[in-house]
PDB file of C-alpha atoms in Angstrom:
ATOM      1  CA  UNK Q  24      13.277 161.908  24.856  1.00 86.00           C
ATOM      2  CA  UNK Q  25      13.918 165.187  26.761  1.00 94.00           C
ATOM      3  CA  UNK Q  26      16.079 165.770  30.369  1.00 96.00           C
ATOM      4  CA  UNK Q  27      15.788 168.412  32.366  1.00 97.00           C
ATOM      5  CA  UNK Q  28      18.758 170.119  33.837  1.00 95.00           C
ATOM      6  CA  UNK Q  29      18.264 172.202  36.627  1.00 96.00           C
ATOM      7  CA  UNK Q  30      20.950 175.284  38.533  1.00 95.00           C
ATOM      8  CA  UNK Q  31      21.407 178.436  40.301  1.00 95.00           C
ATOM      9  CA  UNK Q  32      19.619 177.128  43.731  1.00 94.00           C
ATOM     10  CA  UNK Q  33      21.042 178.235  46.758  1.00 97.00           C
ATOM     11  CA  UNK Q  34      21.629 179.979  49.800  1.00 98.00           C
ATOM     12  CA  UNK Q  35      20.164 183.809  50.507  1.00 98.00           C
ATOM     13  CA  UNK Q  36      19.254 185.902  53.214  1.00 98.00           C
ATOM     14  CA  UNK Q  37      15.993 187.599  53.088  1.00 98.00           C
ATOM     15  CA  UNK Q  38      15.481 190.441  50.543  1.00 98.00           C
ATOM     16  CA  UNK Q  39      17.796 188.421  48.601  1.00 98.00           C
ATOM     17  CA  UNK Q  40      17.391 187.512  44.821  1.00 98.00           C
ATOM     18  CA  UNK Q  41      18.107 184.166  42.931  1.00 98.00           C
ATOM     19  CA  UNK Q  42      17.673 183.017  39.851  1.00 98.00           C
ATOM     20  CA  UNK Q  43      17.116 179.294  38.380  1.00 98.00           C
ATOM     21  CA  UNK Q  44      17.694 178.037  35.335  1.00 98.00           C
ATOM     22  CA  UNK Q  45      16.151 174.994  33.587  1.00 98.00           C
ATOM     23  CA  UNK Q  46      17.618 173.967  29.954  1.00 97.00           C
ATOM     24  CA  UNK Q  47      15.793 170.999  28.254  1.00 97.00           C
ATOM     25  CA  UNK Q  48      17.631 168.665  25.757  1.00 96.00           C
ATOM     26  CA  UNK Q  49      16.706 165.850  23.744  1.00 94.00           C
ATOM     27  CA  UNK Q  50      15.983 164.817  19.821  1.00 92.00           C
ATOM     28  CA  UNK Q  51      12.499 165.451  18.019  1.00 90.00           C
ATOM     29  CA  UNK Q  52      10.719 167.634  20.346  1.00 92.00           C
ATOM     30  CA  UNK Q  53       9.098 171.167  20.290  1.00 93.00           C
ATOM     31  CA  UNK Q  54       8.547 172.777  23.954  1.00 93.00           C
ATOM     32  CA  UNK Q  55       5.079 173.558  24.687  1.00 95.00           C
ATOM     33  CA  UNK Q  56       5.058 175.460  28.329  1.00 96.00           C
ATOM     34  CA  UNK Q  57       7.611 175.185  31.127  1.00 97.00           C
ATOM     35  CA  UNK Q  58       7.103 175.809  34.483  1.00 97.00           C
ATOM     36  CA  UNK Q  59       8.787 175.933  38.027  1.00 98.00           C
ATOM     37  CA  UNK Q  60       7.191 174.208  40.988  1.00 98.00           C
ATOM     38  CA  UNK Q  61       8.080 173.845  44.512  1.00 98.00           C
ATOM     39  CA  UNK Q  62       7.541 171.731  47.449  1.00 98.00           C
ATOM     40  CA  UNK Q  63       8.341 172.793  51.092  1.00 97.00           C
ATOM     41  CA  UNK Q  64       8.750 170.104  53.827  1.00 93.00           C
ATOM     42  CA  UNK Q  65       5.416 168.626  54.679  1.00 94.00           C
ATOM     43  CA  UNK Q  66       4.017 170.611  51.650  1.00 96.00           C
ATOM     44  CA  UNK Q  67       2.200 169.583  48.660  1.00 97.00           C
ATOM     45  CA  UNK Q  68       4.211 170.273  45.511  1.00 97.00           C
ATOM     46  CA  UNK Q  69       2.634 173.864  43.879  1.00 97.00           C
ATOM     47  CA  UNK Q  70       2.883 175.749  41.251  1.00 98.00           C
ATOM     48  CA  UNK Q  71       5.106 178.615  41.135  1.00 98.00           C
ATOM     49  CA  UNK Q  72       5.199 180.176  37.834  1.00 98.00           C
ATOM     50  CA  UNK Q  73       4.463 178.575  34.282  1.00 98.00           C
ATOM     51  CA  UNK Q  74       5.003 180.592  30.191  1.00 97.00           C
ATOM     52  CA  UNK Q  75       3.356 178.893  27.074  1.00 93.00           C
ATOM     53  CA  UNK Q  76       2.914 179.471  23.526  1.00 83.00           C
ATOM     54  CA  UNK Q  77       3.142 183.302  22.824  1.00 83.00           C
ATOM     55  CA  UNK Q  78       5.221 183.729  26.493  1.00 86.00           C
ATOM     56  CA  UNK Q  79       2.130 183.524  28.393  1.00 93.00           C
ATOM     57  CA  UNK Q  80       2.784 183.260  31.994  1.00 96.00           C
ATOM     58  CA  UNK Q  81       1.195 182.447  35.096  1.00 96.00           C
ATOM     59  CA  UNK Q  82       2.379 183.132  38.458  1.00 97.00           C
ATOM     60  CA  UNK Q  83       1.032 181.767  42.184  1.00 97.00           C
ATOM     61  CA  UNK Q  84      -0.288 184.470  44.000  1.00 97.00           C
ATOM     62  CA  UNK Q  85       2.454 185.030  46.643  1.00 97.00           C
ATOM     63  CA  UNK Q  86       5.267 185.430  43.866  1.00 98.00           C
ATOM     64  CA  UNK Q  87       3.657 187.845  42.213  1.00 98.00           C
ATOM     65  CA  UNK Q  88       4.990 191.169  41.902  1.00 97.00           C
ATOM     66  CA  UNK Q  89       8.582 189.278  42.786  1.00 98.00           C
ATOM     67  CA  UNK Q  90       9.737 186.619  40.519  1.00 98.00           C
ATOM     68  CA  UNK Q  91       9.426 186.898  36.783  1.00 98.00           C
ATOM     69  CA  UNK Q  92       9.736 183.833  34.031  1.00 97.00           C
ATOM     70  CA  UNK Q  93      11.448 183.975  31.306  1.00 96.00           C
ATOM     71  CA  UNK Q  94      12.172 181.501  28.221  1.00 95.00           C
ATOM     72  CA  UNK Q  95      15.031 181.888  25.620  1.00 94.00           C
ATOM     73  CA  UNK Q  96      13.830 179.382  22.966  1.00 91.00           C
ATOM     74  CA  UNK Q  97      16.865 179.000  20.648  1.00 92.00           C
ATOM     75  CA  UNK Q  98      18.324 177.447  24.046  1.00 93.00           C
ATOM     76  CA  UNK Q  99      15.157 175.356  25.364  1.00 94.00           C
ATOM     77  CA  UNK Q 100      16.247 177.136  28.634  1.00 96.00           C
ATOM     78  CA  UNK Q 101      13.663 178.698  31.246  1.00 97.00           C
ATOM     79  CA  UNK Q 102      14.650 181.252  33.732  1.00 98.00           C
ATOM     80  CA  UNK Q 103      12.543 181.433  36.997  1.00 98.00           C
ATOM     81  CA  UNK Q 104      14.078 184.854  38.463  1.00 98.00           C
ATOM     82  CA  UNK Q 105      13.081 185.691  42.570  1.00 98.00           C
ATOM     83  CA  UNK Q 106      13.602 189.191  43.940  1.00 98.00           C
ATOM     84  CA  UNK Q 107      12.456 190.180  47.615  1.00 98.00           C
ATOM     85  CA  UNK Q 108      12.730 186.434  48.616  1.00 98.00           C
ATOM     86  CA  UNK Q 109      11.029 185.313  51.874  1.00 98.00           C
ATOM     87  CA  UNK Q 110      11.520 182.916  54.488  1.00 97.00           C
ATOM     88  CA  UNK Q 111       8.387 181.167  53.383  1.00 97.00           C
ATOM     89  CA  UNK Q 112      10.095 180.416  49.684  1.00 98.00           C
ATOM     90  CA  UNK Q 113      12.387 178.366  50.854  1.00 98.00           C
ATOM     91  CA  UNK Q 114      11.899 175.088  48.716  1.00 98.00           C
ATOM     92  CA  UNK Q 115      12.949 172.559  46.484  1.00 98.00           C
ATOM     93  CA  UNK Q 116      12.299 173.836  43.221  1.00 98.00           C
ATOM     94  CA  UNK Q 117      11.294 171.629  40.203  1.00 98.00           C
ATOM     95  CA  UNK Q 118      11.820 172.598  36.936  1.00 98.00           C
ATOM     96  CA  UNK Q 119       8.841 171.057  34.524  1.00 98.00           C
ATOM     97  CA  UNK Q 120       8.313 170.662  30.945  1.00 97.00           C
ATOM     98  CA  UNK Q 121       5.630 169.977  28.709  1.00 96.00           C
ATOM     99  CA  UNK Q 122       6.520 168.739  25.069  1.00 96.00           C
ATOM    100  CA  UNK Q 123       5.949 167.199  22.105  1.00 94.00           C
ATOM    101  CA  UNK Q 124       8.006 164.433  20.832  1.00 93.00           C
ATOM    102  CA  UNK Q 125       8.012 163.582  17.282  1.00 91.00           C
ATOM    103  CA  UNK Q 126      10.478 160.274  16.968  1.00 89.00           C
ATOM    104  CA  UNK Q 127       9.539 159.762  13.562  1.00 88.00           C
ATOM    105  CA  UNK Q 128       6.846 161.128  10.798  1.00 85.00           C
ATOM    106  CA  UNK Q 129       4.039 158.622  12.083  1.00 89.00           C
ATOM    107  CA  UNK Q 130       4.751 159.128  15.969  1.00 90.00           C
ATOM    108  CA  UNK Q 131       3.402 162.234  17.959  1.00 90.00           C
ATOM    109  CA  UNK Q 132       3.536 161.864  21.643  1.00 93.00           C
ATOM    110  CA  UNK Q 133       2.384 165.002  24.483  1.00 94.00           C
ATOM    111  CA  UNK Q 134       4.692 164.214  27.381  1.00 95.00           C
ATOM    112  CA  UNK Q 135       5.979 165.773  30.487  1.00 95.00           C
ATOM    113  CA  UNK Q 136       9.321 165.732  32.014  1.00 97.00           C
ATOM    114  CA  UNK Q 137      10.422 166.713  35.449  1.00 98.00           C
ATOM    115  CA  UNK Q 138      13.822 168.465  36.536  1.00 97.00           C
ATOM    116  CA  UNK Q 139      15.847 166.472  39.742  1.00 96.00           C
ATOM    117  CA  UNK Q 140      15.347 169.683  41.784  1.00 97.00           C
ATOM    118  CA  UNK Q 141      17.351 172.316  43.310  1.00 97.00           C
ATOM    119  CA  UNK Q 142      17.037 173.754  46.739  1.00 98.00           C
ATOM    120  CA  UNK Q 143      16.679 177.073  47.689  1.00 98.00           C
ATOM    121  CA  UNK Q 144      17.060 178.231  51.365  1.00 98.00           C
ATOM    122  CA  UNK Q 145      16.092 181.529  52.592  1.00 98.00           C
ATOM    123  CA  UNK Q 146      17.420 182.487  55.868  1.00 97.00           C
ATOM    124  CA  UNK Q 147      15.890 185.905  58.043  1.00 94.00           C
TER     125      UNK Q 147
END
């Protein structure tokens, strides 16, 4: 099926910009959306910033205006890029993918496939 490989976590002072990458590899599958979620200590896991079909995108509301997504198809690779970076982003970051997996001409399956995570630590 598909694994998610996650980099470019890391260490940053405030005002500071990262970016994360997420590249997806596998046999028989088409991407459908990918997305980058988080989950602070003692947090729920949230949404961060998703892009679909047509590179729709969707962004929670405190990123907005600072980190962009980005997808480069050819590679099955999304970019999650943070600018102005906070305290209050600091995180584990999980990469997520929704496919379609097509093992042979009878099989179709939707499935969904986490990344192991990568931290990112903003210091003031």
């Amino acid at each position: 099926q598909v694994q998610l490989v996650e980099s470019g976590g890391g260490l940053v002072q405030a005002g500071g910009s990262l970016r994360l990458s997420c590249a997806a590899s596998g046999r028989a599958f088409t991407i459908k959306a990918m997305g980058w979620y988080r989950q602070a200590p003692g947090k729920q896991r949230e949404l961060v910033a998703s892009i679909g079909s047509g590179d729709a995108t969707n962004f929670e509301d405190s990123v907005k205006g600072r980190f962009t997504i980005s997808q480069d198809n050819a590679k099955n690779t999304v970019y999650l890029q943070m600018n102005n970076l906070r305290p209050e982003d600091t995180a584990v970051y999980y990469c997520n993918a929704k496919y379609l997996w097509v093992p042979t001409v009878e099989a179709r399956y939707e499935r969904d496939v986490w990344g192991q995570g990568t931290q990112v630590t903003v210091f003031s």
